[in-house]
């Protein structure tokens, strides 16, 4: 069965510092991989996704993530944090093929940005 | 593009009452998903439709839960005889088929059962 583990339920960084949010997955075959962001009392917004091809994926708002098959990881990074990045971040996977595309989410990482 | 909409945004109900939520997907999307999110957790898959056919249901979806998508457009999620454990955010998402399953989420309906 597929699962997603996000290391660290809370991450705090200073404005301008590097953001690193960790995600590891468990799957018999490499799945599709996603990062979503959720602001308070709102739905989820897609930041970026990996499906095939280049393993370094660039997303919106300056975020990027690298798929490392050998490490079964898909960590999210941003070189310089901004106050507006404070939110909940979710890593998710879905199965390739005709499996309906349901997403399996990690538990989330709350990012705080200090001035 | 009006995005995915959900109604109501908030619902407070007493234990034992029935509630119904509505989701309107992006118009050209033929897949529609329901997820449930409890406080401090990631969303959990409940069920999904391709057009009007309900193709998968999670074991989380007890007999008190029923979902429909009668004409392949909007969907409803009904919870009968609500329990306090049903308190959660109910999220709807929609997607096209075959576009690497990218899902667009609505703002959610927050249910509080008292």
PDB file of N, CA, C and O in Angstrom, chain A residues 25-56:
ATOM      1  N   UNK A  25       8.006   8.709   0.337  1.00  0.00           N
ATOM      2  CA  UNK A  25       6.840   7.917  -0.026  1.00  0.00           C
ATOM      3  C   UNK A  25       7.201   6.441  -0.034  1.00  0.00           C
ATOM      4  O   UNK A  25       8.372   6.057  -0.117  1.00  0.00           O
ATOM      5  N   UNK A  26       6.171   5.639   0.071  1.00  0.00           N
ATOM      6  CA  UNK A  26       6.318   4.202  -0.029  1.00  0.00           C
ATOM      7  C   UNK A  26       5.376   3.723  -1.117  1.00  0.00           C
ATOM      8  O   UNK A  26       4.159   3.943  -1.031  1.00  0.00           O
ATOM      9  N   UNK A  27       5.944   3.101  -2.143  1.00  0.00           N
ATOM     10  CA  UNK A  27       5.124   2.624  -3.258  1.00  0.00           C
ATOM     11  C   UNK A  27       5.903   1.570  -4.019  1.00  0.00           C
ATOM     12  O   UNK A  27       7.113   1.685  -4.158  1.00  0.00           O
ATOM     13  N   UNK A  28       5.197   0.592  -4.529  1.00  0.00           N
ATOM     14  CA  UNK A  28       5.862  -0.483  -5.261  1.00  0.00           C
ATOM     15  C   UNK A  28       6.410  -0.005  -6.606  1.00  0.00           C
ATOM     16  O   UNK A  28       7.404  -0.518  -7.107  1.00  0.00           O
ATOM     17  N   UNK A  29       5.781   0.967  -7.191  1.00  0.00           N
ATOM     18  CA  UNK A  29       6.284   1.613  -8.408  1.00  0.00           C
ATOM     19  C   UNK A  29       6.269   3.124  -8.182  1.00  0.00           C
ATOM     20  O   UNK A  29       5.448   3.621  -7.408  1.00  0.00           O
ATOM     21  N   UNK A  30       7.179   3.830  -8.828  1.00  0.00           N
ATOM     22  CA  UNK A  30       7.199   5.287  -8.614  1.00  0.00           C
ATOM     23  C   UNK A  30       5.856   5.904  -8.968  1.00  0.00           C
ATOM     24  O   UNK A  30       5.361   5.731 -10.079  1.00  0.00           O
ATOM     25  N   UNK A  31       5.263   6.605  -8.040  1.00  0.00           N
ATOM     26  CA  UNK A  31       3.951   7.213  -8.292  1.00  0.00           C
ATOM     27  C   UNK A  31       4.101   8.598  -8.904  1.00  0.00           C
ATOM     28  O   UNK A  31       5.215   9.078  -9.104  1.00  0.00           O
ATOM     29  N   UNK A  32       2.973   9.224  -9.188  1.00  0.00           N
ATOM     30  CA  UNK A  32       2.983  10.646  -9.442  1.00  0.00           C
ATOM     31  C   UNK A  32       3.118  11.329  -8.075  1.00  0.00           C
ATOM     32  O   UNK A  32       2.562  10.854  -7.086  1.00  0.00           O
ATOM     33  N   UNK A  33       3.802  12.448  -8.038  1.00  0.00           N
ATOM     34  CA  UNK A  33       4.094  13.125  -6.777  1.00  0.00           C
ATOM     35  C   UNK A  33       3.661  14.579  -6.850  1.00  0.00           C
ATOM     36  O   UNK A  33       3.850  15.234  -7.881  1.00  0.00           O
ATOM     37  N   UNK A  34       3.109  15.065  -5.763  1.00  0.00           N
ATOM     38  CA  UNK A  34       2.543  16.413  -5.734  1.00  0.00           C
ATOM     39  C   UNK A  34       2.897  17.106  -4.417  1.00  0.00           C
ATOM     40  O   UNK A  34       3.062  16.456  -3.384  1.00  0.00           O
ATOM     41  N   UNK A  35       2.979  18.419  -4.492  1.00  0.00           N
ATOM     42  CA  UNK A  35       2.983  19.256  -3.300  1.00  0.00           C
ATOM     43  C   UNK A  35       1.829  20.240  -3.434  1.00  0.00           C
ATOM     44  O   UNK A  35       1.668  20.910  -4.454  1.00  0.00           O
ATOM     45  N   UNK A  36       1.039  20.300  -2.347  1.00  0.00           N
ATOM     46  CA  UNK A  36      -0.055  21.257  -2.256  1.00  0.00           C
ATOM     47  C   UNK A  36       0.176  22.180  -1.082  1.00  0.00           C
ATOM     48  O   UNK A  36       0.803  21.799  -0.075  1.00  0.00           O
ATOM     49  N   UNK A  37      -0.364  23.393  -1.178  1.00  0.00           N
ATOM     50  CA  UNK A  37      -0.317  24.347  -0.060  1.00  0.00           C
ATOM     51  C   UNK A  37      -1.757  24.672   0.344  1.00  0.00           C
ATOM     52  O   UNK A  37      -2.663  24.728  -0.506  1.00  0.00           O
ATOM     53  N   UNK A  38      -1.936  24.844   1.636  1.00  0.00           N
ATOM     54  CA  UNK A  38      -3.268  25.183   2.155  1.00  0.00           C
ATOM     55  C   UNK A  38      -3.150  26.352   3.116  1.00  0.00           C
ATOM     56  O   UNK A  38      -2.457  26.261   4.131  1.00  0.00           O
ATOM     57  N   UNK A  39      -3.839  27.436   2.791  1.00  0.00           N
ATOM     58  CA  UNK A  39      -3.923  28.576   3.683  1.00  0.00           C
ATOM     59  C   UNK A  39      -5.126  28.392   4.600  1.00  0.00           C
ATOM     60  O   UNK A  39      -6.060  27.661   4.258  1.00  0.00           O
ATOM     61  N   UNK A  40      -5.140  29.024   5.756  1.00  0.00           N
ATOM     62  CA  UNK A  40      -6.212  28.801   6.727  1.00  0.00           C
ATOM     63  C   UNK A  40      -7.600  28.934   6.127  1.00  0.00           C
ATOM     64  O   UNK A  40      -7.890  29.883   5.398  1.00  0.00           O
ATOM     65  N   UNK A  41      -8.440  27.956   6.420  1.00  0.00           N
ATOM     66  CA  UNK A  41      -9.845  27.933   6.000  1.00  0.00           C
ATOM     67  C   UNK A  41     -10.013  27.987   4.489  1.00  0.00           C
ATOM     68  O   UNK A  41     -11.032  28.500   3.998  1.00  0.00           O
ATOM     69  N   UNK A  42      -9.038  27.473   3.788  1.00  0.00           N
ATOM     70  CA  UNK A  42      -9.141  27.412   2.337  1.00  0.00           C
ATOM     71  C   UNK A  42      -8.872  25.995   1.844  1.00  0.00           C
ATOM     72  O   UNK A  42      -8.370  25.146   2.593  1.00  0.00           O
ATOM     73  N   UNK A  43      -9.187  25.756   0.582  1.00  0.00           N
ATOM     74  CA  UNK A  43      -8.863  24.478  -0.031  1.00  0.00           C
ATOM     75  C   UNK A  43      -7.387  24.393  -0.369  1.00  0.00           C
ATOM     76  O   UNK A  43      -6.601  25.265  -0.026  1.00  0.00           O
ATOM     77  N   UNK A  44      -7.018  23.333  -1.051  1.00  0.00           N
ATOM     78  CA  UNK A  44      -5.620  23.100  -1.391  1.00  0.00           C
ATOM     79  C   UNK A  44      -5.300  23.652  -2.782  1.00  0.00           C
ATOM     80  O   UNK A  44      -6.110  23.559  -3.702  1.00  0.00           O
ATOM     81  N   UNK A  45      -4.105  24.185  -2.887  1.00  0.00           N
ATOM     82  CA  UNK A  45      -3.634  24.724  -4.161  1.00  0.00           C
ATOM     83  C   UNK A  45      -2.389  23.958  -4.579  1.00  0.00           C
ATOM     84  O   UNK A  45      -1.469  23.781  -3.771  1.00  0.00           O
ATOM     85  N   UNK A  46      -2.347  23.517  -5.828  1.00  0.00           N
ATOM     86  CA  UNK A  46      -1.203  22.761  -6.317  1.00  0.00           C
ATOM     87  C   UNK A  46       0.013  23.675  -6.470  1.00  0.00           C
ATOM     88  O   UNK A  46      -0.058  24.720  -7.128  1.00  0.00           O
ATOM     89  N   UNK A  47       1.119  23.272  -5.854  1.00  0.00           N
ATOM     90  CA  UNK A  47       2.386  23.997  -5.999  1.00  0.00           C
ATOM     91  C   UNK A  47       3.185  23.465  -7.176  1.00  0.00           C
ATOM     92  O   UNK A  47       3.719  24.231  -7.981  1.00  0.00           O
ATOM     93  N   UNK A  48       3.311  22.155  -7.235  1.00  0.00           N
ATOM     94  CA  UNK A  48       4.076  21.516  -8.302  1.00  0.00           C
ATOM     95  C   UNK A  48       3.777  20.033  -8.317  1.00  0.00           C
ATOM     96  O   UNK A  48       3.174  19.503  -7.378  1.00  0.00           O
ATOM     97  N   UNK A  49       4.217  19.375  -9.389  1.00  0.00           N
ATOM     98  CA  UNK A  49       3.996  17.940  -9.517  1.00  0.00           C
ATOM     99  C   UNK A  49       5.134  17.314 -10.309  1.00  0.00           C
ATOM    100  O   UNK A  49       5.780  17.968 -11.138  1.00  0.00           O
ATOM    101  N   UNK A  50       5.360  16.042 -10.026  1.00  0.00           N
ATOM    102  CA  UNK A  50       6.281  15.243 -10.821  1.00  0.00           C
ATOM    103  C   UNK A  50       5.502  14.083 -11.416  1.00  0.00           C
ATOM    104  O   UNK A  50       4.840  13.336 -10.688  1.00  0.00           O
ATOM    105  N   UNK A  51       5.613  13.945 -12.737  1.00  0.00           N
ATOM    106  CA  UNK A  51       4.954  12.813 -13.383  1.00  0.00           C
ATOM    107  C   UNK A  51       5.985  11.965 -14.121  1.00  0.00           C
ATOM    108  O   UNK A  51       6.051  10.752 -13.931  1.00  0.00           O
ATOM    109  N   UNK A  52       6.791  12.604 -14.934  1.00  0.00           N
ATOM    110  CA  UNK A  52       7.812  11.891 -15.690  1.00  0.00           C
ATOM    111  C   UNK A  52       8.833  12.903 -16.176  1.00  0.00           C
ATOM    112  O   UNK A  52       8.613  14.116 -16.092  1.00  0.00           O
ATOM    113  N   UNK A  53       9.975  12.416 -16.641  1.00  0.00           N
ATOM    114  CA  UNK A  53      10.956  13.334 -17.200  1.00  0.00           C
ATOM    115  C   UNK A  53      11.892  13.904 -16.150  1.00  0.00           C
ATOM    116  O   UNK A  53      12.307  13.214 -15.224  1.00  0.00           O
ATOM    117  N   UNK A  54      12.209  15.162 -16.303  1.00  0.00           N
ATOM    118  CA  UNK A  54      13.175  15.833 -15.434  1.00  0.00           C
ATOM    119  C   UNK A  54      12.777  15.691 -13.971  1.00  0.00           C
ATOM    120  O   UNK A  54      11.620  15.932 -13.603  1.00  0.00           O
ATOM    121  N   UNK A  55      13.746  15.296 -13.166  1.00  0.00           N
ATOM    122  CA  UNK A  55      13.441  15.012 -11.760  1.00  0.00           C
ATOM    123  C   UNK A  55      13.398  16.262 -10.893  1.00  0.00           C
ATOM    124  O   UNK A  55      12.886  16.212  -9.781  1.00  0.00           O
ATOM    125  N   UNK A  56      13.952  17.363 -11.380  1.00  0.00           N
ATOM    126  CA  UNK A  56      13.838  18.630 -10.662  1.00  0.00           C
ATOM    127  C   UNK A  56      12.656  19.389 -11.247  1.00  0.00           C
ATOM    128  O   UNK A  56      12.651  19.744 -12.422  1.00  0.00           O
TER     129      UNK A  56
END
